[in-house]
Structure formats: C-alpha cells, structure tokens
Tab-separated table of C-alpha atoms in Angstrom:
chain	number	residue	atom	x	y	z
A	27	PHE	CA	0.000	0.000	0.000
A	28	SER	CA	1.572	3.226	-1.102
A	29	PRO	CA	-0.558	6.346	-0.947
A	30	SER	CA	-0.270	8.860	-3.707
A	31	GLU	CA	1.124	12.264	-2.924
A	32	GLY	CA	-1.505	14.362	-1.186
A	33	THR	CA	-3.403	11.394	0.181
A	34	PRO	CA	-4.184	11.769	3.878
A	35	HIS	CA	-1.958	9.418	5.834
A	36	LEU	CA	-2.088	8.142	9.384
A	37	THR	CA	0.650	8.303	12.001
A	38	ILE	CA	0.227	6.556	15.345
A	39	ASN	CA	1.945	7.620	18.560
A	40	HIS	CA	2.465	4.094	19.791
A	41	ASP	CA	4.067	5.114	23.092
A	42	VAL	CA	0.901	6.795	24.299
A	43	ALA	CA	-1.786	4.779	22.568
A	44	ALA	CA	-0.631	1.320	23.605
A	45	ASP	CA	-1.370	1.475	27.337
A	46	LEU	CA	-4.124	4.010	27.687
A	47	ASP	CA	-6.733	3.446	30.411
A	48	SER	CA	-9.942	5.472	30.453
A	49	SER	CA	-11.285	4.020	33.715
A	50	ASN	CA	-11.282	7.417	35.370
A	51	ALA	CA	-13.036	9.260	32.567
A	52	PHE	CA	-16.439	10.136	33.937
A	53	GLU	CA	-18.440	12.025	31.360
A	54	GLY	CA	-18.483	12.899	27.725
A	55	PRO	CA	-19.665	16.457	27.151
A	56	GLU	CA	-16.806	18.285	25.512
A	57	LYS	CA	-15.517	21.788	25.425
A	58	LEU	CA	-14.896	23.172	21.944
A	59	LEU	CA	-12.459	25.964	21.198
A	60	GLU	CA	-12.006	27.308	17.689
A	61	VAL	CA	-9.472	30.069	17.151
A	62	TRP	CA	-9.059	31.703	13.768
A	63	PHE	CA	-5.927	33.695	13.042
A	64	ALA	CA	-6.986	34.655	9.525
A	65	SER	CA	-10.332	34.636	7.772
A	66	SER	CA	-9.375	31.889	5.342
A	67	PRO	CA	-6.360	29.880	4.143
A	68	GLY	CA	-6.108	32.432	1.373
A	69	THR	CA	-5.574	35.402	3.675
A	70	LEU	CA	-2.592	34.271	5.702
A	71	PRO	CA	-0.052	36.974	6.548
A	72	THR	CA	3.166	36.722	4.560
A	73	SER	CA	5.085	36.136	7.784
A	74	ALA	CA	3.129	32.935	8.431
A	75	GLY	CA	3.935	31.429	5.055
A	76	PRO	CA	1.482	29.351	3.047
A	77	GLU	CA	1.435	26.574	5.655
A	78	GLY	CA	0.446	28.848	8.535
A	79	LEU	CA	-0.347	26.862	11.688
A	80	LYS	CA	0.316	23.624	9.843
A	81	SER	CA	4.011	24.469	9.928
A	82	VAL	CA	4.037	24.077	13.726
A	83	ASP	CA	5.760	20.823	14.652
A	84	ASN	CA	4.204	18.117	16.794
A	85	ASP	CA	6.490	18.712	19.763
A	86	THR	CA	5.266	22.283	20.024
A	87	TRP	CA	1.659	21.175	20.068
A	88	VAL	CA	2.540	18.601	22.713
A	89	SER	CA	3.665	21.380	25.051
A	90	MET	CA	0.312	23.108	24.668
A	91	LEU	CA	-1.656	19.883	24.970
A	92	ASP	CA	0.157	19.049	28.210
A	93	MET	CA	-1.502	22.092	29.759
A	94	VAL	CA	-4.854	20.802	28.535
A	95	HIS	CA	-4.156	17.291	29.867
A	96	CYS	CA	-4.339	15.609	26.489
A	97	LYS	CA	-1.836	13.457	24.660
A	98	ILE	CA	-1.602	12.745	20.963
A	99	LEU	CA	-2.691	9.226	20.012
A	100	SER	CA	-2.440	9.565	16.249
A	101	VAL	CA	-2.529	12.063	13.420
A	102	ILE	CA	-4.008	12.108	9.930
A	103	LYS	CA	-1.865	14.485	7.901
A	104	SER	CA	-3.196	15.998	4.722
A	105	ASP	CA	-2.414	19.022	2.601
A	106	ALA	CA	-5.208	21.133	4.030
A	107	VAL	CA	-5.700	19.942	7.608
A	108	ASP	CA	-3.969	17.789	10.205
A	109	ALA	CA	-6.404	15.799	12.367
A	110	TYR	CA	-5.065	14.835	15.798
A	111	LEU	CA	-6.786	12.143	17.840
A	112	LEU	CA	-6.162	12.857	21.519
A	113	SER	CA	-6.394	10.998	24.803
A	114	GLU	CA	-9.250	11.533	27.295
B	14	SER	CA	-10.598	14.521	22.304
B	15	SER	CA	-9.566	15.920	18.952
B	16	MET	CA	-7.555	18.726	17.422
B	17	PHE	CA	-7.742	19.969	13.842
B	18	VAL	CA	-5.006	22.241	12.568
B	19	PHE	CA	-5.659	24.226	9.407
B	20	PRO	CA	-3.281	26.845	8.017
B	21	HIS	CA	-5.460	29.668	9.352
B	22	LYS	CA	-7.291	28.189	12.347
B	23	ILE	CA	-7.230	25.513	15.008
B	24	ILE	CA	-10.102	23.534	16.474
B	25	LEU	CA	-9.643	21.827	19.826
B	26	LYS	CA	-12.410	19.670	21.256
B	27	THR	CA	-11.658	18.029	24.572
B	28	CYS	CA	-13.581	15.701	26.862
B	29	GLY	CA	-13.829	14.856	30.560
B	30	THR	CA	-11.695	16.798	33.025
B	31	THR	CA	-9.388	18.342	30.456
B	32	THR	CA	-8.433	21.959	31.050
B	33	LEU	CA	-8.918	23.275	27.563
B	34	LEU	CA	-8.800	26.992	28.299
B	35	LEU	CA	-5.563	26.658	30.281
B	36	GLY	CA	-3.858	25.932	26.961
B	37	LEU	CA	-5.157	29.089	25.360
B	38	GLN	CA	-2.280	31.428	26.210
B	39	ARG	CA	0.248	28.881	24.982
B	40	LEU	CA	-1.760	28.495	21.795
B	41	LEU	CA	-1.692	32.232	21.150
B	42	ARG	CA	2.073	32.285	21.660
B	43	ILE	CA	2.563	29.357	19.325
B	44	ALA	CA	0.568	31.188	16.666
B	45	ALA	CA	2.740	34.273	17.172
B	46	THR	CA	5.834	32.141	16.713
B	47	ALA	CA	4.289	30.735	13.545
B	48	GLY	CA	4.190	34.230	12.089
B	49	PHE	CA	0.743	35.562	12.888
B	50	PRO	CA	0.399	39.185	14.071
B	51	PHE	CA	0.891	39.529	17.815
B	52	CYS	CA	0.500	42.134	20.517
B	53	LYS	CA	3.368	43.492	22.618
B	54	ALA	CA	4.314	42.065	25.968
B	55	SER	CA	1.861	42.776	28.733
B	56	ALA	CA	3.096	41.906	32.198
B	57	ALA	CA	-0.341	42.405	33.716
B	58	LYS	CA	-2.019	39.835	31.505
B	59	ASP	CA	1.032	37.757	30.700
B	60	LEU	CA	0.404	38.097	27.003
B	61	ARG	CA	3.969	37.803	25.846
B	62	ALA	CA	3.978	37.786	22.098
B	63	ALA	CA	0.472	36.357	21.989
B	64	ALA	CA	-1.003	36.283	18.508
B	65	ILE	CA	-4.133	38.352	17.968
B	66	PRO	CA	-6.938	36.072	16.799
B	67	TYR	CA	-9.109	36.996	13.876
B	68	ARG	CA	-12.019	35.507	15.778
B	69	VAL	CA	-12.770	32.986	18.509
B	70	PHE	CA	-15.566	30.519	19.153
B	71	TYR	CA	-15.939	28.579	22.389
B	72	SER	CA	-18.865	26.299	23.105
B	73	ARG	CA	-19.882	23.496	25.395
B	74	LYS	CA	-22.896	21.585	26.544
B	75	ASN	CA	-23.900	21.883	30.188
B	76	PHE	CA	-21.772	19.522	32.271
B	77	LEU	CA	-23.203	16.567	34.147
B	78	PHE	CA	-20.655	16.813	36.983
B	79	PRO	CA	-19.342	20.403	37.097
B	80	ASP	CA	-17.745	19.885	40.527
B	81	LYS	CA	-15.279	17.455	38.978
B	82	GLN	CA	-14.076	19.996	36.447
B	83	GLN	CA	-10.850	21.891	36.965
B	84	GLY	CA	-9.526	25.392	36.394
B	85	PRO	CA	-12.068	27.777	34.887
B	86	HIS	CA	-14.301	24.933	33.716
B	87	ARG	CA	-16.461	24.546	36.828
B	88	SER	CA	-19.039	27.005	35.557
B	89	TRP	CA	-19.964	28.933	32.461
B	90	LYS	CA	-19.525	32.161	34.414
B	91	GLN	CA	-15.884	31.350	35.169
B	92	GLU	CA	-15.215	30.317	31.603
B	93	VAL	CA	-16.681	33.546	30.270
B	94	LYS	CA	-14.579	35.579	32.702
B	95	TYR	CA	-11.461	33.736	31.566
B	96	LEU	CA	-12.296	34.424	27.926
B	97	ASP	CA	-13.243	38.054	28.591
B	98	ASP	CA	-9.912	38.551	30.355
B	99	THR	CA	-8.142	37.249	27.252
B	100	PHE	CA	-10.166	38.701	24.385
B	101	GLU	CA	-11.959	41.914	23.643
B	102	GLY	CA	-15.430	42.117	22.210
B	103	GLY	CA	-16.655	38.663	23.193
B	104	SER	CA	-20.312	37.785	23.639
B	105	ALA	CA	-21.673	34.870	25.656
B	106	TYR	CA	-24.937	33.065	24.991
B	107	MET	CA	-26.951	30.199	26.395
B	108	VAL	CA	-29.011	28.250	23.884
B	109	GLY	CA	-31.825	25.928	24.923
B	110	LYS	CA	-33.818	25.285	28.078
B	111	MET	CA	-32.104	26.568	31.183
B	112	ASN	CA	-33.628	23.708	33.197
B	113	GLY	CA	-32.812	21.145	30.529
B	114	ASP	CA	-30.112	20.210	28.026
B	115	HIS	CA	-28.804	23.611	27.121
B	116	TRP	CA	-25.709	24.654	25.263
B	117	TYR	CA	-23.318	27.578	25.682
B	118	LEU	CA	-21.530	29.711	23.125
B	119	TYR	CA	-18.890	32.417	23.381
B	120	ILE	CA	-18.072	34.267	20.194
B	121	THR	CA	-15.938	37.272	19.309
B	122	SER	CA	-16.544	39.607	16.418
B	123	PRO	CA	-14.123	39.430	13.498
B	124	ASN	CA	-11.037	41.465	14.291
B	125	LYS	CA	-10.971	44.052	11.542
B	126	THR	CA	-7.553	45.297	12.603
B	127	ILE	CA	-6.048	42.172	11.094
B	128	THR	CA	-5.513	43.080	7.476
B	129	PRO	CA	-2.347	41.219	6.658
B	130	PRO	CA	-0.578	41.377	3.341
B	131	LEU	CA	-1.494	38.273	1.389
B	132	THR	CA	0.996	35.639	0.429
B	133	PRO	CA	1.435	35.488	-3.363
B	134	GLU	CA	0.059	31.950	-3.430
B	135	SER	CA	-3.095	33.038	-1.697
B	136	ASP	CA	-4.240	35.646	-4.183
B	137	ASP	CA	-6.221	33.221	-6.307
B	138	SER	CA	-8.068	31.633	-3.436
B	139	VAL	CA	-9.487	34.967	-2.359
B	140	SER	CA	-11.725	34.777	-5.386
B	141	VAL	CA	-13.664	31.886	-3.882
B	142	ALA	CA	-14.166	33.730	-0.634
B	143	ASP	CA	-16.900	36.266	-0.374
B	144	SER	CA	-16.366	39.693	0.998
B	145	THR	CA	-18.840	41.081	3.480
B	146	ALA	CA	-19.044	43.986	5.830
B	147	SER	CA	-17.432	41.779	8.441
B	148	GLY	CA	-14.415	40.970	6.359
B	149	VAL	CA	-13.399	38.230	3.971
B	150	ARG	CA	-14.757	34.840	4.778
B	151	HIS	CA	-14.492	31.530	3.014
B	152	ALA	CA	-17.639	30.248	1.402
B	153	ASN	CA	-19.424	27.139	2.724
B	154	ASP	CA	-18.313	27.671	6.309
B	155	GLU	CA	-20.759	25.632	8.343
B	156	THR	CA	-20.566	23.336	11.326
B	157	LEU	CA	-23.139	20.730	12.266
B	158	GLU	CA	-23.051	19.352	15.806
B	159	ILE	CA	-25.246	16.605	17.240
B	160	LEU	CA	-25.051	16.068	21.001
B	161	MET	CA	-26.754	12.894	22.207
B	162	THR	CA	-27.485	11.701	25.757
B	163	ASP	CA	-29.138	8.620	27.226
B	164	LEU	CA	-27.915	6.321	24.461
B	165	ASP	CA	-29.778	3.096	23.755
B	166	PRO	CA	-27.979	0.461	25.884
B	167	GLU	CA	-27.614	-1.953	22.971
B	168	CYS	CA	-26.109	0.775	20.801
B	169	ALA	CA	-23.847	1.985	23.607
B	170	LYS	CA	-22.570	-1.553	24.130
B	171	GLN	CA	-20.771	-1.353	20.807
B	172	PHE	CA	-18.331	1.091	22.347
B	173	GLN	CA	-17.280	-1.234	25.169
B	174	LEU	CA	-13.945	-2.988	24.752
B	175	SER	CA	-15.382	-6.402	25.645
B	176	HIS	CA	-18.077	-6.164	23.002
B	177	ALA	CA	-15.752	-4.795	20.332
B	178	SER	CA	-13.245	-7.577	21.010
B	179	ALA	CA	-15.955	-10.152	20.400
B	180	VAL	CA	-16.916	-8.452	17.148
B	181	ALA	CA	-13.284	-8.370	16.092
B	182	SER	CA	-12.932	-12.078	16.816
B	183	ASP	CA	-15.906	-12.782	14.602
B	184	TRP	CA	-14.446	-10.646	11.867
B	185	LEU	CA	-11.180	-12.470	12.016
B	186	SER	CA	-12.814	-15.843	11.638
B	187	ALA	CA	-12.408	-17.457	8.258
B	188	GLU	CA	-15.902	-16.754	7.013
B	189	ALA	CA	-16.062	-13.236	8.297
B	190	HIS	CA	-12.677	-12.391	6.861
B	191	GLU	CA	-14.042	-12.489	3.349
B	192	ALA	CA	-17.067	-10.440	4.293
B	193	ARG	CA	-14.891	-7.891	5.997
B	194	HIS	CA	-12.617	-7.662	2.999
B	195	GLU	CA	-15.611	-7.099	0.787
B	196	ALA	CA	-17.034	-4.484	3.136
B	197	VAL	CA	-13.750	-2.633	3.307
B	198	SER	CA	-13.318	-2.773	-0.438
B	199	SER	CA	-16.801	-1.473	-1.043
B	200	HIS	CA	-16.046	1.520	1.150
B	201	GLY	CA	-12.673	2.097	-0.394
B	202	GLY	CA	-10.955	1.576	2.933
B	203	LEU	CA	-12.630	4.531	4.580
B	204	ALA	CA	-12.084	3.334	8.092
B	205	THR	CA	-8.499	2.311	7.567
B	206	PRO	CA	-8.441	-1.467	7.102
B	207	LEU	CA	-6.360	-3.187	9.736
B	208	ALA	CA	-3.698	-4.309	7.303
B	209	GLU	CA	-3.155	-0.717	6.222
B	210	VAL	CA	-2.658	0.760	9.678
B	211	ASP	CA	0.941	1.771	10.205
B	212	VAL	CA	2.731	2.499	13.420
B	213	PHE	CA	5.321	5.241	13.535
B	214	ASP	CA	6.777	6.032	16.918
B	215	ASN	CA	7.730	9.604	17.663
B	216	PHE	CA	5.627	10.907	14.784
B	217	CYS	CA	8.288	10.267	12.169
B	218	ASP	CA	6.887	11.239	8.821
B	219	LYS	CA	8.040	8.373	6.675
B	220	PRO	CA	6.049	7.269	3.666
B	221	MET	CA	3.755	4.459	4.695
B	222	ASP	CA	5.451	1.790	2.637
B	223	GLU	CA	8.927	2.373	4.110
B	224	SER	CA	8.239	1.029	7.572
B	225	ALA	CA	4.802	-0.441	7.267
B	226	GLN	CA	3.755	-2.799	10.001
B	227	ASP	CA	0.590	-4.794	9.899
B	228	VAL	CA	-0.224	-4.280	13.545
B	229	SER	CA	-1.694	-1.233	15.124
B	230	THR	CA	-2.323	-0.559	18.773
B	231	GLU	CA	-5.287	-2.478	20.086
B	232	GLY	CA	-7.158	0.789	20.532
B	233	HIS	CA	-6.730	1.818	16.910
B	234	ALA	CA	-7.450	-1.657	15.571
B	235	LEU	CA	-10.631	-2.030	17.597
B	236	GLY	CA	-11.581	1.538	16.787
B	237	THR	CA	-11.491	0.575	13.127
B	238	VAL	CA	-13.647	-2.477	13.804
B	239	VAL	CA	-16.198	-0.397	15.707
B	240	SER	CA	-16.271	2.247	12.968
B	241	GLU	CA	-17.189	-0.400	10.448
B	242	SER	CA	-19.606	-2.395	12.576
B	243	CYS	CA	-21.612	0.505	14.012
B	244	GLY	CA	-22.082	2.250	10.677
B	245	LEU	CA	-19.901	5.254	11.330
B	246	SER	CA	-17.737	4.503	8.307
B	247	LYS	CA	-20.786	4.729	6.074
B	248	ILE	CA	-21.598	8.329	6.966
B	249	TYR	CA	-19.052	9.614	4.463
B	250	PRO	CA	-18.141	6.518	2.408
B	251	THR	CA	-15.230	6.827	0.035
B	252	SER	CA	-17.464	5.663	-2.776
B	253	VAL	CA	-19.170	9.027	-2.457
B	254	TYR	CA	-16.334	11.023	-0.870
B	255	PRO	CA	-13.114	9.802	-2.553
B	256	GLY	CA	-9.997	10.158	-0.426
B	257	ALA	CA	-11.888	10.283	2.875
B	258	ARG	CA	-9.984	8.768	5.773
B	259	VAL	CA	-10.955	7.885	9.337
B	260	ASP	CA	-8.746	7.489	12.397
B	261	ALA	CA	-10.640	5.752	15.222
B	262	PHE	CA	-9.677	4.644	18.707
B	263	LEU	CA	-11.509	2.460	21.219
B	264	PHE	CA	-10.510	3.204	24.802
B	265	SER	CA	-10.161	0.619	27.546
B	266	PRO	CA	-12.453	-0.336	29.213
B	267	CYS	CA	-14.801	1.787	27.122
B	268	GLY	CA	-15.151	5.007	25.171
B	269	PHE	CA	-14.529	5.850	21.568
B	270	SER	CA	-13.091	8.702	19.518
B	271	ALA	CA	-12.782	9.116	15.776
B	272	ASN	CA	-11.575	11.796	13.396
B	273	GLY	CA	-12.242	11.853	9.697
B	274	VAL	CA	-10.891	14.034	6.907
B	275	ILE	CA	-12.927	14.482	3.765
B	276	PRO	CA	-11.361	16.009	0.652
B	277	ALA	CA	-13.357	18.900	-0.753
B	278	SER	CA	-15.152	18.782	-4.063
B	279	GLN	CA	-13.044	18.635	-7.161
B	280	PRO	CA	-13.300	21.533	-9.612
B	281	ASP	CA	-14.021	19.186	-12.511
B	282	HIS	CA	-17.208	18.140	-10.746
B	283	GLY	CA	-18.484	21.608	-11.342
B	284	GLU	CA	-18.662	22.331	-7.622
B	285	GLU	CA	-17.005	25.094	-5.720
B	286	LEU	CA	-13.459	24.383	-4.631
B	287	GLY	CA	-13.137	24.345	-0.859
B	288	PRO	CA	-10.769	23.188	1.852
B	289	MET	CA	-10.424	19.701	3.284
B	290	HIS	CA	-13.313	19.050	5.647
B	291	TYR	CA	-13.456	17.032	8.845
B	292	PHE	CA	-15.778	15.166	11.121
B	293	THR	CA	-15.247	13.955	14.657
B	294	VAL	CA	-17.109	11.587	16.969
B	295	HIS	CA	-16.729	11.017	20.707
B	296	VAL	CA	-18.635	8.449	22.724
B	297	THR	CA	-18.967	7.809	26.456
B	298	PRO	CA	-21.137	4.682	26.673
B	299	GLU	CA	-21.469	4.171	30.446
B	300	PRO	CA	-25.066	3.719	31.647
B	301	GLY	CA	-26.305	6.664	33.666
B	302	PHE	CA	-24.317	9.286	31.803
B	303	SER	CA	-23.981	7.884	28.313
B	304	TYR	CA	-23.189	10.534	25.756
B	305	ALA	CA	-22.098	10.852	22.140
B	306	SER	CA	-21.211	13.807	19.988
B	307	PHE	CA	-20.858	14.159	16.258
B	308	GLU	CA	-19.456	17.239	14.580
B	309	THR	CA	-18.697	17.970	10.959
B	310	ASN	CA	-17.993	20.895	8.682
B	311	VAL	CA	-18.674	18.954	5.486
B	312	PRO	CA	-21.211	21.163	3.715
B	313	GLY	CA	-24.648	19.598	3.719
B	314	GLY	CA	-25.677	18.410	0.304
B	315	GLN	CA	-22.133	18.147	-0.965
B	316	ARG	CA	-21.990	15.123	-3.254
B	317	GLY	CA	-25.510	14.161	-2.393
B	318	ARG	CA	-25.733	13.574	1.359
B	319	THR	CA	-28.044	16.154	2.838
B	320	THR	CA	-27.783	17.474	6.369
B	321	ALA	CA	-31.044	15.718	7.215
B	322	GLU	CA	-29.636	12.400	5.977
B	323	ILE	CA	-26.494	12.836	8.045
B	324	ILE	CA	-28.565	13.560	11.168
B	325	GLU	CA	-30.779	10.500	10.600
B	326	HIS	CA	-27.715	8.326	10.054
B	327	VAL	CA	-25.929	9.497	13.197
B	328	VAL	CA	-29.028	9.261	15.388
B	329	GLU	CA	-29.665	5.725	14.155
B	330	ILE	CA	-26.176	4.652	15.298
B	331	PHE	CA	-26.753	5.782	18.897
B	332	ARG	CA	-30.578	5.962	19.260
B	333	PRO	CA	-30.309	8.516	22.062
B	334	GLY	CA	-33.108	9.339	24.472
B	335	ARG	CA	-32.460	13.028	23.847
B	336	PHE	CA	-30.350	14.951	21.399
B	337	SER	CA	-29.723	18.457	20.159
B	338	VAL	CA	-28.772	19.536	16.671
B	339	THR	CA	-26.877	22.758	16.157
B	340	LEU	CA	-26.087	24.148	12.729
B	341	PHE	CA	-23.760	27.116	12.660
B	342	GLU	CA	-23.512	28.605	9.198
B	343	ALA	CA	-21.822	31.643	7.721
B	344	LYS	CA	-24.067	34.050	5.898
B	345	SER	CA	-23.068	34.433	2.314
B	346	GLY	CA	-23.701	38.132	1.864
B	347	ALA	CA	-25.073	41.307	3.374
B	348	ASN	CA	-28.660	40.376	2.518
B	349	PRO	CA	-28.280	36.766	1.481
B	350	TYR	CA	-31.760	35.351	1.616
B	351	GLY	CA	-33.946	37.955	0.068
B	352	ARG	CA	-36.956	39.452	1.701
B	353	GLY	CA	-39.251	36.858	3.232
B	354	ASN	CA	-36.966	33.930	2.567
B	355	GLU	CA	-35.870	31.644	5.351
B	356	ASN	CA	-32.138	31.256	5.755
B	357	PRO	CA	-30.393	28.161	4.293
B	358	ALA	CA	-29.458	26.746	7.692
B	359	MET	CA	-33.098	26.592	8.719
B	360	GLN	CA	-34.132	25.101	5.404
B	361	ARG	CA	-31.475	22.432	5.703
B	362	LEU	CA	-32.626	21.191	9.091
B	363	VAL	CA	-35.908	19.427	8.562
B	364	ASP	CA	-38.086	19.353	11.630
B	365	SER	CA	-38.908	15.683	11.784
B	366	VAL	CA	-36.537	12.940	12.824
B	367	GLN	CA	-38.150	9.508	12.758
B	368	GLY	CA	-38.994	8.235	16.223
B	369	TYR	CA	-38.398	11.590	17.903
B	370	ARG	CA	-40.457	14.545	19.038
B	371	ARG	CA	-39.025	18.037	18.547
B	372	ILE	CA	-39.086	20.000	21.785
B	373	ASP	CA	-37.200	23.201	21.009
B	374	ARG	CA	-36.420	25.207	17.916
B	375	ILE	CA	-34.262	28.281	18.453
B	376	VAL	CA	-32.649	30.568	15.883
B	377	HIS	CA	-29.879	33.073	16.579
B	378	ASP	CA	-29.111	35.651	13.929
B	379	PHE	CA	-25.525	36.765	14.548
B	380	GLU	CA	-23.618	39.423	12.670
B	381	ASP	CA	-22.313	37.066	10.027
B	382	TYR	CA	-23.475	33.628	11.144
B	383	ASP	CA	-26.791	31.921	11.664
B	384	LEU	CA	-27.208	29.431	14.464
B	385	VAL	CA	-30.110	27.011	14.421
B	386	PHE	CA	-30.616	24.865	17.521
B	387	ARG	CA	-33.136	22.046	17.778
B	388	PHE	CA	-33.780	19.662	20.625
B	389	TYR	CA	-35.482	16.278	20.345
B	390	GLU	CA	-36.728	13.574	22.687
B	391	ARG	CA	-37.507	9.965	21.873
B	392	GLU	CA	-41.249	9.349	21.359
C-alpha cells in the first residue's frame, strides 16, 4: 500500500496509545475551542507562510496539549488539515 | 478529544476533566511564533507575544458533573470571565432550556484590525471567498453538531472494549474475513483497514510503505472495527467522498473517539473548490451518563448527502433518548436570503426525525453567522 502524494496518511503515537486506560473518565460532554488567526487559508499573513499553523511541529503542540491534559494518540496528515486524535 | 489544525485556524475539542482553556495562552504564543500578528508584551495579563486572533468561538454543553471539572471549567460564568480577560469584544450566549439540556456559546466579532498582506500563493483563493461587511470569509463555512445523551444500551454496548473484542474475533474468523474484505473494499478503505494501519513512533513522517507494520495498537485496531460495525464509516463513504480517511480509537475499558478528513469537491465536478473538511465523533457509553457527539464541517448536500440524511444516520447509530442539533452557518452576503426567505441553515434542518419529538427550535441571527438549535426527545 503506497498512498499517492496528497493522500491523507495516518501516524500513530504508539508510546501513548498502547497502554491508555480510560477508567477514570467520567463524562463525555466536551468543550470546543475554535481560534481563527486569519479569515481563510487564502488570507494568511506573509510572515506565516502558506502553511500557517500547519508548519508548527508536533512537539510544540505537545507542550500546549500538556496544559490541557491531552496526549496525541495519532494524526491524519493531509495538505489542508492535520487531524489529531487525543487521549481523554 | 480531537484537534484539527488548518493553516489559518485551530479547532480543539476536549472531553472529561481536560483543562482546555488553560492551553489558550500557549496556543496564542505558538501562533505568534508561527508568524501571525501579535501584541506586545503585557506583564499584567502575561500576554507575551500572543497572537491576535481573527475571531474565537468557544462552546460546550452543560456539564453533568461540574464539581469534577478543573480550572475555569467549573461554571460557564468562570469560563466567560477567563475568555473576557483574554479577548476583547466577546459575547456569551446560552441556547436551549435553562432547566434542561442547554448549550453555551462564546463568540468574538471578526477582528478588523487584522488586514495582513497576502501571500502570493493566496491571491487566487481569495476569489472563492466572499467579501462582506465583516471581512473576507471563506464560502461554505458551516458546522453541524449533534449532542446525544441517554444512548440506547444496545447501541452503547458497541463502544465497550469487551463487546468490540468479540466483534473483532468474529471478523477475524475465516468466514467473516471475506465479508470484511468485501465491506472494506466497497467503502474504499474509509475506516483504515487493519492491514493498512501503520505504526510510527515519535511521529516520524516516513512514507507508509517504508516502515509499514501490519499491527496497530489495540485501541486503533478495535476503533477501526467499531467504525465499520456501528455504521460510522458509512456516513461519508469513500465511494461518495473519494480520499476520505478515518482514524478511530476504542478506549479501555470503554469510550470511543474518531476523526475523519474528507477532501473537498473537485473543480471538474463543477462544484465550488473548498478546503479539506473534517468530522469527529466522541462516545462515552457508560449507563447513567452515556453521551455521544458528532461534529462535521462537510457542507450539507455536498456530493448528495443532505444534512437531514447525516442527522438520521448518526441518530440511528446511537438511538439517544435526547439529542440536540446545532447548525452554525456563515451568511453568504449582506442580505443573502432575500426578503421573506428563510435562511439556508433553517431550510437544511428538517423538523422531523423519525422516532423523535421536537421540543425546542431556536434561531440566533448573529452578525455574520446563523445558528439554528433544535432539541429532540424519543417518542
């Protein structure tokens, strides 16, 4: 199986995902935060480059997610959006 | 929990006792580092090089156990204060019955001070956005959210590890193997067939075929099984949405999360070119506080599946005792509907859902978005 260029592909963070235990999770209702830094992908500032937030590496997101108490289980990377599946 | 990172925005949806808003300041600093406009250091508010957002949305359903929450998440009042201390021009709303299953929203107005020079590559894509008094906004910006409580016990059982393991065993039997292969083939591998799941430690970005392994974690493997068996993988099948991909995880002893990415319409289909879309599903199946959420920004009607069909499909998977449907949709112009015409979001949400009685129907007309909220109970 070899995906063509541009095909979304999956990366699994095996270290976290292998031994996860949700016994202490107690309810589902989520909090949803959506922060826009430009009105569209087509209006990014020159200083952000065409990739914008997508240029931020995983380790940097990990530092932010630590404060949220989430860990990355896996990621689907694609040209337009990166979808992170998180713990808890 | 899930996070979606686009070039221009980030969506973070977190469950349980996570402290979502405590990551906000770090997020703003990361965005500043990534090159987005930022404000100067402010010792009082600790806003060192924090990027200035174009706009912010924060929403949540009322919590079942607010006392167990941490940080500013114990009450809506505290969350609003935290957001007001961080952003200017925010507005907070409660949608739905105060003594029932209500929903909260915090929204800021578009920041018109952000008028960055465009990157050369971006000039063309501006033509598909539509300019309004509020600024430039991409067309087809809509989000559908279905929040379901009191799930049917038989449906909820599917998201228990013990049940999913039994299903997986059946699938791996000789007879079922062929059926599974056929099912996966017919869906174009939407839910990531087990043999195509690869494991890359430390997020190394190798092409899949360089270090492919045919084993995933148990959580991912069973998540894939559950996606297929419960019908989730058929919501956006690759036969209709080519290139769609799902990443699912079944927690131990129970609980389920899935993300999906759906490529936008192709120009040669005669449809408007748009960004990659997403959907996400989270399930807490425990009796007494069972809950499931479904969220997507795939435009309703794109390639044939209407918003009403999506709602029916999702509700059928969980058969909740109660659920709310929220459609948040950007207006497409200063006077988009014409005098006397109902807005598209309202037209798209049909009233009736088989087997359910509609209790509430609430419409919010924001500056540049419409919000339609509906609440249903099982008949």
